């Protein structure tokens, strides 16, 4: 490996200038920077980030923890993932993908290694044991999602409450009065207590009661079969239902087929609105699904920013960002049928 | 931060024993190991991985590079991703997710930092400029995918050639003679030259010619609209076609709808086989799609293993793994209709 002196000689600058370019500690003109970088490339010089990390006790690595159980990777999660990695990269950090078990048993070992400066936690449950572990380890962290009581915790999350209200508002404006909500059946799985489902469900139930609307909630099994079962369950409970909110991408296709099999056209007889989902999912289906788009990119960017600002000490406030989904109408929603 | 001496005192062992536990350099009994680890936890001692990295000139970090353009995250990619991260973790490495532009312009900067011991490259094109950059940087790497001439490169990949042959074999055994193949239209996009598409297409064209079968290839646009367009284009080109291979998850639903709209029942009139896809995708649809399952988990594990074996010097051979997809029949394929 080349030394800094060799790089300086090759570029015709002082060793201090090379150091400024490598560490970004002082302004160097673009022309000189280019010359130094070219010399570094030619000599295969590797700015020793590791030595710098040791000196500063910081590694500029942040870990994104994801649960090892199940394949819970939706297009929204991917969007979130990629934008967090990209944002970290833009700000001079590196995002490590770290598998951990949902109980958080291995978290301690991972974080105690001193490799990471901070942690982003995703797929948060209402009472998540990993939050206590991270607090105990005194490592800076940010949640994507919220526990039941998250006032004292740094988080960014989808505003599920507002999203449900906006969804029902949109559909009542189209004349709908009788609603269904399809959620994933997670009782008895490692994801039981998954916060988004609980928030969506309780908001929906309160809202329909408050407004004197009809509202039926069903918990669907996996895939298209789950979706067809949900359609049947909804229409059995309320044959007059005219609008369905579905928060379960893998069953949306089956739901459409189930409604069609039961003699309901979408959207002429029943409107279907996909919740906290993506354009990529919406456009797979026919009719293309009207969707409350999850702010995946923005959540990822904000989560990275929130953590990095804690690490860099540029913000003393704990971030509390709640971003609602935004409506993208497509072909699956329309005015309620006349009775 | 606690010192190693403090940990030794708390655990009632010598400082050397603490060092053996931290660095794994010598056998320590499980009981003593537990005592040392408990003391480390209580004192929030962080085994200094960074210092060790400096001493050994290794960081035990490997980077998984993914292209920043487009949202190309399928369930298969996720599976691959997660299993590579998990395998790295099992073997004492950390997988970093690293966004890079498709031209590889920023690769040099990233790798030259000395942060990563090795690199896994995905979404490989036939003539991929990033391969030359990595070779030039002399950093150990493994490809997921293959360039046109990959004999001298380490790679693991789906065996698309065998997958297409197996697909056509399965369907000809069911009596089908007239085939369609649906691929993504990537001409003029940053993914032009994406190797899997080119391999699948050329194998398909050669195979149908060789066996005297009818074969039509169409390139579909995005989502369900692309799928419906593909159904129309296929049936216009060959109204007698009875089997379709589709290698494009986001258009599979639209393809089913398009066939149905054109008066073709699936699978009674036309069989549909999803290629290099996942059970999660298959089960979203109705009928559930018969699928050639991409070996996502196994590819991820093998890619991590292949790279780590290069890094640890436990294997001198360049890995060349080709794994075919495996058939999972569901509801979308059946015997060819009698004419």
XYZ file of C-alpha atoms in Angstrom:
678
model
C 0.000 0.000 0.000
C 1.256 3.445 -0.922
C 2.002 6.011 1.775
C 0.533 9.485 1.988
C 3.996 10.884 1.152
C 4.069 8.949 -2.139
C 0.653 10.311 -3.020
C 1.809 13.856 -2.206
C 4.915 13.433 -4.382
C 2.938 12.062 -7.305
C 0.354 14.874 -7.108
C 2.990 17.549 -6.531
C 1.367 18.794 -3.317
C 2.236 18.770 0.376
C 1.370 15.839 2.604
C -0.966 18.185 4.516
C -2.978 18.778 1.335
C -3.348 15.048 0.813
C -4.583 14.760 4.373
C -7.147 17.563 3.825
C -8.497 15.746 0.760
C -8.612 12.357 2.490
C -10.207 13.587 5.689
C -12.239 16.473 4.271
C -10.926 18.656 7.089
C -10.132 21.772 5.056
C -11.109 23.314 1.729
C -9.003 22.225 -1.243
C -9.703 23.548 -4.759
C -11.475 21.142 -7.127
C -8.469 21.054 -9.480
C -6.067 20.070 -6.693
C -8.586 17.608 -5.268
C -8.818 15.933 -8.670
C -5.041 15.715 -8.906
C -4.744 14.171 -5.432
C -7.537 11.694 -6.143
C -5.929 10.680 -9.423
C -2.631 10.061 -7.617
C -4.444 8.017 -4.970
C -6.070 5.910 -7.671
C -2.841 5.379 -9.577
C -0.993 4.344 -6.422
C -3.957 2.371 -5.063
C -3.755 4.433 -1.899
C -6.480 3.643 0.584
C -7.274 6.509 2.921
C -7.147 4.620 6.159
C -10.706 4.934 7.408
C -9.998 2.273 9.964
C -7.156 4.203 11.568
C -9.332 7.298 11.585
C -12.143 5.337 13.199
C -9.797 4.206 15.935
C -8.572 7.729 16.566
C -12.087 9.157 16.720
C -13.675 6.111 18.386
C -16.182 6.222 15.555
C -16.607 3.911 12.602
C -19.249 5.858 10.624
C -21.154 2.612 10.292
C -24.827 2.405 11.156
C -26.710 -0.855 11.377
C -30.194 -1.454 10.026
C -31.601 -4.332 12.033
C -34.128 -6.574 10.356
C -35.900 -9.592 11.825
C -34.648 -12.967 10.652
C -38.083 -14.586 10.706
C -40.347 -14.613 7.701
C -39.934 -12.904 4.380
C -41.558 -9.593 5.206
C -39.940 -7.751 2.355
C -42.518 -5.671 0.526
C -41.694 -3.159 -2.233
C -42.266 -0.495 0.430
C -39.671 -2.031 2.724
C -37.207 -2.169 -0.154
C -37.797 1.457 -0.986
C -37.223 2.344 2.608
C -34.118 0.226 2.792
C -32.480 1.581 -0.316
C -33.183 5.203 0.454
C -31.774 4.857 3.983
C -28.602 3.270 2.547
C -28.330 5.956 -0.083
C -28.835 8.778 2.381
C -26.260 7.320 4.773
C -23.838 7.102 1.878
C -24.471 10.732 0.889
C -23.655 11.797 4.443
C -20.455 9.784 4.675
C -21.874 6.846 6.617
C -22.239 3.181 5.685
C -25.397 1.237 6.276
C -24.937 -2.358 7.411
C -27.755 -4.830 7.089
C -27.942 -6.799 10.298
C -30.068 -9.871 10.865
C -31.345 -10.218 14.438
C -33.895 -12.475 16.042
C -37.200 -10.798 17.006
C -36.555 -11.243 20.757
C -33.341 -9.212 20.532
C -31.253 -11.926 22.213
C -28.307 -11.467 19.891
C -28.430 -7.664 19.801
C -26.151 -7.270 22.764
C -23.343 -9.300 21.196
C -23.649 -7.450 17.907
C -23.657 -3.928 19.258
C -21.032 -4.531 21.952
C -18.428 -5.208 19.280
C -18.000 -1.456 18.877
C -18.424 -1.727 15.127
C -21.463 0.498 14.772
C -22.004 4.089 15.792
C -25.781 3.780 15.779
C -28.743 1.590 14.954
C -31.987 1.798 12.959
C -34.661 -0.619 14.092
C -37.522 -1.660 11.817
C -40.651 -3.847 12.043
C -41.391 -2.527 15.516
C -44.017 -4.195 17.708
C -46.163 -2.425 20.332
C -44.066 -3.870 23.180
C -40.761 -4.518 21.513
C -38.085 -6.160 23.690
C -35.311 -4.867 21.425
C -35.982 -1.260 22.446
C -35.115 -2.039 26.071
C -31.929 -3.805 24.968
C -30.789 -0.825 22.866
C -31.610 1.667 25.614
C -29.633 -0.444 28.031
C -26.629 -0.602 25.701
C -26.607 3.204 25.451
C -26.165 3.071 21.689
C -27.873 5.854 19.693
C -30.842 4.504 17.747
C -33.888 5.472 15.717
C -37.035 3.433 15.256
C -38.939 3.005 12.047
C -42.247 2.522 13.745
C -43.353 3.153 17.307
C -43.906 1.150 20.433
C -47.045 1.694 22.478
C -45.412 4.464 24.489
C -42.834 6.135 22.279
C -42.863 9.697 23.652
C -39.309 9.349 24.984
C -37.959 7.464 21.967
C -36.627 8.741 18.648
C -38.795 7.503 15.781
C -40.046 8.051 12.273
C -43.194 6.223 11.241
C -46.139 6.111 8.918
C -49.057 8.001 10.428
C -51.498 5.115 10.258
C -54.190 6.969 12.158
C -54.304 9.835 9.640
C -53.994 7.375 6.764
C -57.114 5.482 7.860
C -59.059 8.709 8.403
C -58.014 10.012 4.974
C -58.992 6.701 3.364
C -62.460 6.702 4.892
C -62.869 10.418 4.089
C -62.048 9.783 0.437
C -64.511 6.923 0.179
C -67.346 8.603 2.105
C -66.956 11.569 -0.258
C -67.696 9.048 -3.030
C -70.900 8.057 -1.202
C -69.701 4.876 0.553
C -71.225 4.054 3.964
C -70.469 0.350 4.467
C -66.799 -0.560 4.817
C -64.540 -3.559 5.172
C -60.922 -3.685 6.377
C -58.598 -6.576 5.488
C -55.564 -7.100 7.719
C -52.979 -9.849 7.948
C -53.731 -12.585 10.447
C -50.645 -12.389 12.673
C -52.084 -13.827 15.886
C -49.733 -16.517 17.168
C -46.870 -15.574 14.804
C -43.608 -13.858 15.820
C -45.092 -10.621 14.449
C -48.064 -10.651 16.852
C -48.378 -7.164 18.293
C -47.029 -5.595 15.084
C -47.881 -1.951 15.687
C -49.159 -0.827 12.244
C -51.926 -3.444 12.240
C -53.095 -2.581 15.729
C -53.119 1.153 15.020
C -54.969 0.766 11.722
C -57.567 -1.520 13.244
C -58.339 0.562 16.335
C -58.549 3.794 14.313
C -60.893 2.132 11.815
C -63.166 0.739 14.532
C -63.403 4.045 16.394
C -63.988 5.989 13.202
C -66.863 3.913 11.843
C -68.524 3.891 15.299
C -68.142 7.669 15.612
C -69.576 8.372 12.179
C -72.337 5.797 12.236
C -70.838 3.841 9.331
C -70.853 0.057 8.970
C -67.390 -1.472 9.409
C -66.272 -5.102 9.265
C -62.690 -6.222 10.011
C -61.345 -9.536 8.722
C -57.929 -11.142 9.246
C -56.692 -12.841 6.103
C -54.369 -15.782 5.624
C -51.510 -15.809 3.104
C -51.615 -15.043 -0.592
C -54.477 -15.155 -3.066
C -56.293 -17.791 -1.024
C -56.259 -15.470 1.974
C -57.652 -12.704 -0.218
C -60.454 -14.858 -1.614
C -61.316 -16.004 1.927
C -61.397 -12.378 3.049
C -63.811 -11.431 0.248
C -66.119 -14.263 1.257
C -65.921 -13.399 4.966
C -66.601 -9.713 4.302
C -69.634 -10.360 2.077
C -71.038 -12.918 4.516
C -70.772 -10.403 7.367
C -72.142 -7.511 5.289
C -73.586 -8.329 1.858
C -74.285 -4.613 1.296
C -70.673 -3.509 1.802
C -69.397 -1.240 -0.991
C -65.831 -0.313 -0.014
C -62.869 -2.379 1.183
C -59.561 -1.159 2.602
C -56.839 -3.784 2.201
C -53.524 -3.531 4.051
C -51.968 -6.737 2.759
C -50.248 -6.729 -0.628
C -50.009 -10.455 -1.151
C -53.777 -10.920 -0.813
C -54.964 -7.961 -2.912
C -55.154 -10.024 -6.127
C -57.120 -12.779 -4.397
C -59.475 -10.197 -2.913
C -60.281 -8.869 -6.405
C -60.890 -12.399 -7.689
C -63.026 -13.265 -4.637
C -65.210 -10.190 -5.122
C -65.568 -10.996 -8.818
C -66.488 -14.628 -8.033
C -69.187 -13.364 -5.666
C -70.689 -11.311 -8.489
C -69.240 -7.953 -7.420
C -67.528 -5.851 -10.077
C -64.639 -3.609 -8.978
C -65.145 -0.643 -8.856
C -68.781 -0.565 -10.083
C -70.164 -2.544 -7.111
C -67.304 -2.492 -4.626
C -64.416 -0.029 -4.378
C -61.049 -1.403 -3.217
C -58.406 0.865 -1.689
C -54.929 -0.521 -0.993
C -53.415 0.920 2.218
C -49.776 1.710 3.032
C -48.686 0.081 -0.199
C -46.778 1.039 -3.353
C -47.345 2.034 -6.955
C -45.432 -1.106 -7.992
C -47.974 -3.253 -6.173
C -50.950 -1.223 -7.404
C -49.945 -1.557 -11.041
C -49.575 -5.341 -10.913
C -53.324 -5.714 -10.615
C -56.256 -5.339 -12.918
C -58.020 -3.088 -12.224
C -54.999 -1.130 -11.062
C -55.465 -0.427 -7.376
C -56.177 2.994 -5.969
C -53.612 3.227 -3.188
C -52.636 5.132 -0.081
C -48.908 5.201 -0.931
C -46.519 4.487 1.927
C -43.829 7.191 2.105
C -41.046 4.579 1.901
C -38.358 6.754 0.364
C -39.017 9.667 2.655
C -39.108 7.464 5.752
C -35.757 5.942 4.833
C -34.171 9.312 4.240
C -35.581 10.776 7.454
C -34.568 7.759 9.521
C -30.982 8.042 8.285
C -30.977 11.804 8.846
C -32.449 11.490 12.332
C -29.834 8.987 13.406
C -26.916 10.817 11.812
C -27.961 14.083 13.444
C -27.880 12.352 16.824
C -24.432 10.953 16.032
C -23.000 14.188 14.712
C -24.537 16.130 17.583
C -26.165 18.545 15.127
C -29.564 18.105 16.725
C -30.392 17.675 20.392
C -34.071 16.909 19.781
C -35.352 13.392 19.564
C -36.933 13.090 16.124
C -40.645 12.345 16.081
C -41.731 12.221 12.454
C -45.110 10.908 11.435
C -45.739 10.855 7.708
C -49.178 9.976 6.349
C -49.683 7.972 3.184
C -50.760 9.911 0.119
C -53.673 9.010 -2.124
C -53.019 7.855 -5.678
C -56.290 7.070 -7.406
C -56.292 4.421 -10.116
C -59.061 2.126 -11.383
C -60.335 0.287 -8.285
C -62.329 3.050 -6.591
C -65.447 4.851 -7.809
C -68.723 6.354 -6.578
C -70.838 4.068 -4.399
C -73.508 2.179 -6.343
C -77.037 3.593 -6.123
C -79.303 1.396 -3.964
C -15.498 2.659 28.305
C -14.207 -0.072 30.602
C -10.700 -1.433 30.145
C -9.803 -5.078 29.652
C -8.212 -5.041 33.122
C -11.507 -4.006 34.715
C -13.293 -6.820 32.894
C -10.645 -9.289 34.087
C -11.018 -8.095 37.695
C -14.792 -8.319 37.603
C -14.717 -11.825 36.116
C -11.897 -12.978 38.397
C -9.673 -14.083 35.494
C -6.407 -12.914 33.963
C -6.295 -10.206 31.319
C -4.991 -12.849 28.891
C -8.156 -14.885 29.368
C -10.286 -11.857 28.561
C -8.236 -11.344 25.438
C -8.732 -15.001 24.404
C -12.483 -14.616 24.778
C -12.608 -11.314 22.921
C -10.385 -12.396 20.067
C -11.266 -16.086 19.969
C -7.561 -16.869 19.775
C -7.450 -19.718 22.292
C -9.859 -22.188 23.864
C -11.606 -20.987 27.021
C -14.137 -23.201 28.867
C -17.806 -22.303 28.362
C -18.243 -21.475 32.065
C -15.325 -19.013 32.055
C -16.444 -17.581 28.714
C -19.892 -16.923 30.177
C -18.353 -15.215 33.209
C -16.159 -12.977 31.034
C -19.066 -12.106 28.734
C -21.263 -11.247 31.713
C -18.543 -8.933 33.044
C -18.195 -7.321 29.599
C -21.932 -6.709 29.489
C -22.077 -5.300 33.002
C -19.183 -2.953 32.346
C -20.370 -2.141 28.809
C -16.960 -3.213 27.539
C -16.716 -3.159 23.776
C -14.193 -5.601 22.424
C -12.345 -3.245 20.158
C -13.017 -4.687 16.729
C -11.717 -1.523 15.175
C -8.313 -1.840 16.804
C -8.179 -5.467 15.756
C -9.117 -4.482 12.205
C -6.247 -2.025 12.137
C -3.775 -4.594 13.426
C -4.866 -7.235 10.921
C -5.542 -4.791 8.057
C -8.947 -6.424 7.839
C -12.357 -5.105 8.815
C -14.468 -8.248 8.307
C -16.901 -6.099 6.385
C -18.126 -7.118 2.954
C -20.112 -4.829 0.716
C -23.115 -5.855 -1.337
C -23.338 -3.391 -4.191
C -26.724 -2.649 -5.645
C -27.594 -0.281 -8.467
C -29.168 3.007 -7.437
C -31.431 3.216 -10.474
C -34.930 1.821 -10.463
C -36.664 -0.241 -7.853
C -35.583 -3.699 -8.989
C -36.312 -5.337 -5.681
C -38.253 -8.550 -6.217
C -39.060 -11.057 -3.456
C -36.248 -13.156 -4.945
C -33.750 -10.327 -4.560
C -34.852 -9.861 -0.950
C -34.419 -13.531 -0.221
C -30.990 -13.411 -1.715
C -30.092 -10.299 0.208
C -31.214 -11.520 3.570
C -29.588 -14.905 3.281
C -26.257 -13.362 2.239
C -26.418 -11.022 5.254
C -27.318 -13.868 7.552
C -24.571 -16.121 6.244
C -21.967 -13.381 6.572
C -23.108 -12.831 10.124
C -22.825 -16.562 10.922
C -19.261 -16.510 9.668
C -18.238 -13.434 11.653
C -18.531 -10.926 8.805
C -20.829 -7.937 8.364
C -22.657 -7.255 5.156
C -22.912 -3.601 4.154
C -25.491 -2.492 1.641
C -23.810 -0.145 -0.775
C -25.574 1.951 -3.385
C -23.527 2.494 -6.554
C -24.390 3.915 -9.940
C -24.641 1.368 -12.785
C -21.557 2.755 -14.552
C -19.388 2.072 -11.513
C -18.056 5.639 -11.392
C -18.261 5.864 -7.613
C -16.961 2.348 -6.924
C -13.380 3.452 -6.821
C -13.992 6.027 -4.091
C -15.994 3.585 -2.035
C -13.604 0.675 -2.145
C -10.457 2.749 -1.815
C -11.527 3.810 1.684
C -10.175 0.516 2.995
C -13.416 -0.181 4.808
C -14.355 -3.403 3.073
C -12.450 -6.658 2.755
C -14.449 -7.800 -0.256
C -17.396 -7.095 -2.522
C -20.478 -8.898 -3.838
C -21.829 -7.485 -7.078
C -25.419 -8.069 -8.191
C -27.621 -7.198 -11.201
C -24.766 -7.983 -13.563
C -24.973 -7.010 -17.238
C -23.319 -8.890 -20.116
C -20.610 -6.247 -20.435
C -20.509 -4.757 -16.990
C -18.105 -1.838 -16.499
C -18.025 -2.423 -12.732
C -16.199 -5.728 -13.166
C -13.228 -3.981 -14.762
C -13.183 -1.408 -11.957
C -13.131 -4.095 -9.267
C -10.448 -6.103 -11.028
C -8.366 -2.978 -11.326
C -8.786 -2.171 -7.624
C -7.520 -5.651 -6.716
C -10.292 -6.122 -4.177
C -11.651 -9.685 -3.790
C -15.150 -9.953 -5.230
C -17.877 -12.389 -6.224
C -20.568 -11.817 -8.820
C -24.192 -12.770 -8.512
C -24.688 -13.218 -12.192
C -22.215 -13.498 -15.037
C -20.789 -11.282 -17.703
C -20.520 -12.537 -21.276
C -17.098 -14.025 -20.648
C -16.927 -15.022 -17.005
C -14.537 -17.991 -17.122
C -11.855 -16.070 -15.191
C -14.255 -14.473 -12.735
C -15.718 -15.786 -9.474
C -19.496 -16.045 -9.712
C -22.660 -17.697 -8.511
C -25.706 -17.421 -10.729
C -29.033 -18.882 -11.684
C -28.581 -21.374 -14.491
C -31.010 -19.700 -16.879
C -30.140 -22.020 -19.748
C -31.097 -25.159 -17.790
C -34.119 -23.384 -16.338
C -35.527 -22.611 -19.788
C -34.833 -26.151 -21.014
C -36.519 -27.625 -17.907
C -39.502 -25.320 -18.393
C -40.020 -26.297 -22.008
C -39.450 -29.980 -21.125
C -42.146 -29.837 -18.463
C -44.641 -28.207 -20.799
C -43.898 -30.406 -23.817
C -44.439 -33.436 -21.552
C -47.929 -31.975 -20.989
C -48.437 -31.903 -24.777
C -47.692 -28.240 -25.483
C -46.082 -27.368 -28.843
C -46.724 -23.631 -29.250
C -44.962 -21.371 -26.787
C -44.706 -17.750 -25.807
C -42.026 -16.045 -23.694
C -42.657 -12.728 -21.905
C -39.603 -10.669 -20.941
C -39.168 -7.169 -19.602
C -38.613 -4.471 -22.196
C -35.263 -3.053 -21.055
C -34.006 -1.653 -24.351
C -32.858 1.907 -23.802
C -32.934 1.652 -19.984
C -29.862 1.531 -17.700
C -30.464 -2.236 -17.420
C -30.070 -2.832 -21.169
C -27.785 -5.836 -21.574
C -29.033 -7.373 -18.316
C -27.633 -10.872 -18.619
C -30.536 -13.052 -17.378
C -32.896 -11.719 -20.049
C -30.415 -12.253 -22.849
C -29.565 -15.782 -21.718
C -33.211 -16.772 -21.305
C -34.167 -15.381 -24.688
C -31.347 -16.928 -26.694
C -31.808 -20.334 -25.046
C -35.544 -20.208 -25.730
C -35.079 -19.246 -29.396
C -32.488 -21.968 -30.020
C -34.536 -24.588 -28.223
C -37.805 -24.040 -30.090
C -35.921 -23.950 -33.420
C -34.065 -27.169 -32.583
C -37.196 -29.030 -31.532
C -39.499 -27.730 -34.247
C -41.777 -25.967 -31.757
C -43.479 -22.610 -32.267
C -42.002 -19.842 -30.132
C -42.926 -16.172 -29.848
C -40.998 -13.686 -27.720
C -42.584 -10.432 -26.545
C -41.104 -7.608 -24.490
C -43.583 -6.222 -22.014
C -43.911 -2.771 -20.463
C -44.480 -2.189 -16.752
C -47.147 -3.661 -14.509
C -50.529 -5.126 -15.332
C -50.833 -2.996 -18.472
C -47.591 -4.496 -19.758
C -48.970 -7.960 -19.015
C -52.247 -7.332 -20.822
C -50.346 -5.915 -23.774
C -48.132 -9.019 -23.800
C -51.172 -11.328 -23.858
C -52.580 -9.427 -26.811
C -49.261 -9.403 -28.675
C -48.724 -13.122 -28.102
C -52.195 -14.112 -29.293
C -51.940 -11.835 -32.324
C -48.634 -13.431 -33.303
C -49.838 -16.985 -32.585
C -53.566 -17.475 -31.863
C -52.940 -21.208 -31.357
C -50.362 -20.750 -28.619
C -51.068 -22.884 -25.533
C -48.181 -22.197 -23.113
C -46.555 -18.990 -21.909
C -43.349 -18.565 -19.910
C -43.299 -15.249 -18.051
C -40.124 -13.868 -16.497
C -41.577 -10.649 -15.130
C -43.379 -10.695 -11.779
C -45.077 -7.321 -12.019
C -46.838 -8.241 -15.276
C -47.964 -11.781 -14.385
C -51.347 -10.619 -13.046
C -51.997 -8.513 -16.151
C -51.034 -11.457 -18.370
C -53.665 -13.646 -16.679
C -56.301 -10.936 -17.098
C -55.291 -10.339 -20.739
C -55.593 -14.039 -21.571
C -58.973 -14.191 -19.833
C -60.173 -11.078 -21.722
C -59.179 -12.763 -24.997
C -61.369 -15.766 -24.102
C -58.539 -18.030 -22.915
C -58.996 -19.816 -19.613
C -55.856 -20.552 -17.568
C -54.889 -23.392 -17.447
C -57.604 -25.077 -19.555
C -56.715 -23.212 -22.780
C -53.331 -21.695 -21.991
C -50.786 -22.781 -19.387
C -48.736 -20.061 -17.698
C -45.373 -20.820 -16.080
C -43.638 -18.134 -14.038
C -39.829 -18.221 -14.454
C -37.102 -17.422 -11.925
C -39.698 -16.181 -9.484
C -40.874 -16.960 -5.956
C -43.606 -18.789 -4.077
C -44.656 -15.444 -2.581
C -45.286 -14.077 -6.062
C -46.962 -17.277 -7.278
C -49.440 -17.321 -4.415
C -50.596 -13.731 -4.943
C -52.357 -14.737 -8.133
C -55.452 -16.628 -9.011
C -54.949 -19.189 -10.360
C -51.799 -19.600 -8.289
C -48.868 -19.687 -10.677
C -46.839 -22.765 -11.401
C -43.302 -21.463 -10.970
C -39.669 -22.208 -11.654
C -38.468 -21.052 -8.225
C -35.313 -18.960 -8.184
C -32.818 -20.353 -5.657
C -32.597 -16.994 -3.866
C -31.655 -18.267 -0.422
C -29.082 -20.693 -1.728
C -27.518 -18.108 -4.043
C -27.170 -15.669 -1.169
C -25.558 -18.249 1.071
C -23.202 -19.458 -1.649
C -22.210 -15.941 -2.650
C -21.299 -15.095 0.943
C -19.441 -18.396 1.337
C -17.563 -17.967 -1.922
C -16.352 -14.510 -1.008
C -15.479 -15.382 2.583
C -13.491 -18.407 1.426
C -11.453 -16.147 -0.836
C -10.890 -13.742 2.057
C -9.991 -16.403 4.589
C -7.779 -18.157 2.068
C -9.582 -21.459 2.703
C -10.197 -22.001 -0.991
C -7.896 -21.195 -3.879
C -10.490 -21.991 -6.541
C -12.623 -19.328 -8.098
C -16.205 -20.340 -7.372
C -18.360 -21.061 -10.412
C -21.768 -22.079 -9.145
C -24.741 -22.339 -11.445
C -27.991 -23.267 -9.740
C -31.082 -24.017 -11.812
C -34.568 -23.015 -10.730
C -36.784 -25.787 -9.391
C -40.320 -26.509 -10.524
C -43.217 -25.928 -8.141
C -46.474 -26.778 -9.854
C -49.596 -24.936 -8.789
C -52.826 -24.145 -10.652
C -51.728 -22.336 -13.818
C -50.331 -25.238 -15.852
C -52.143 -28.278 -17.238
C -52.233 -30.617 -20.228
C -52.423 -28.898 -23.611
C -55.984 -28.585 -24.936
C -57.011 -31.117 -27.564
C -57.260 -29.513 -31.028
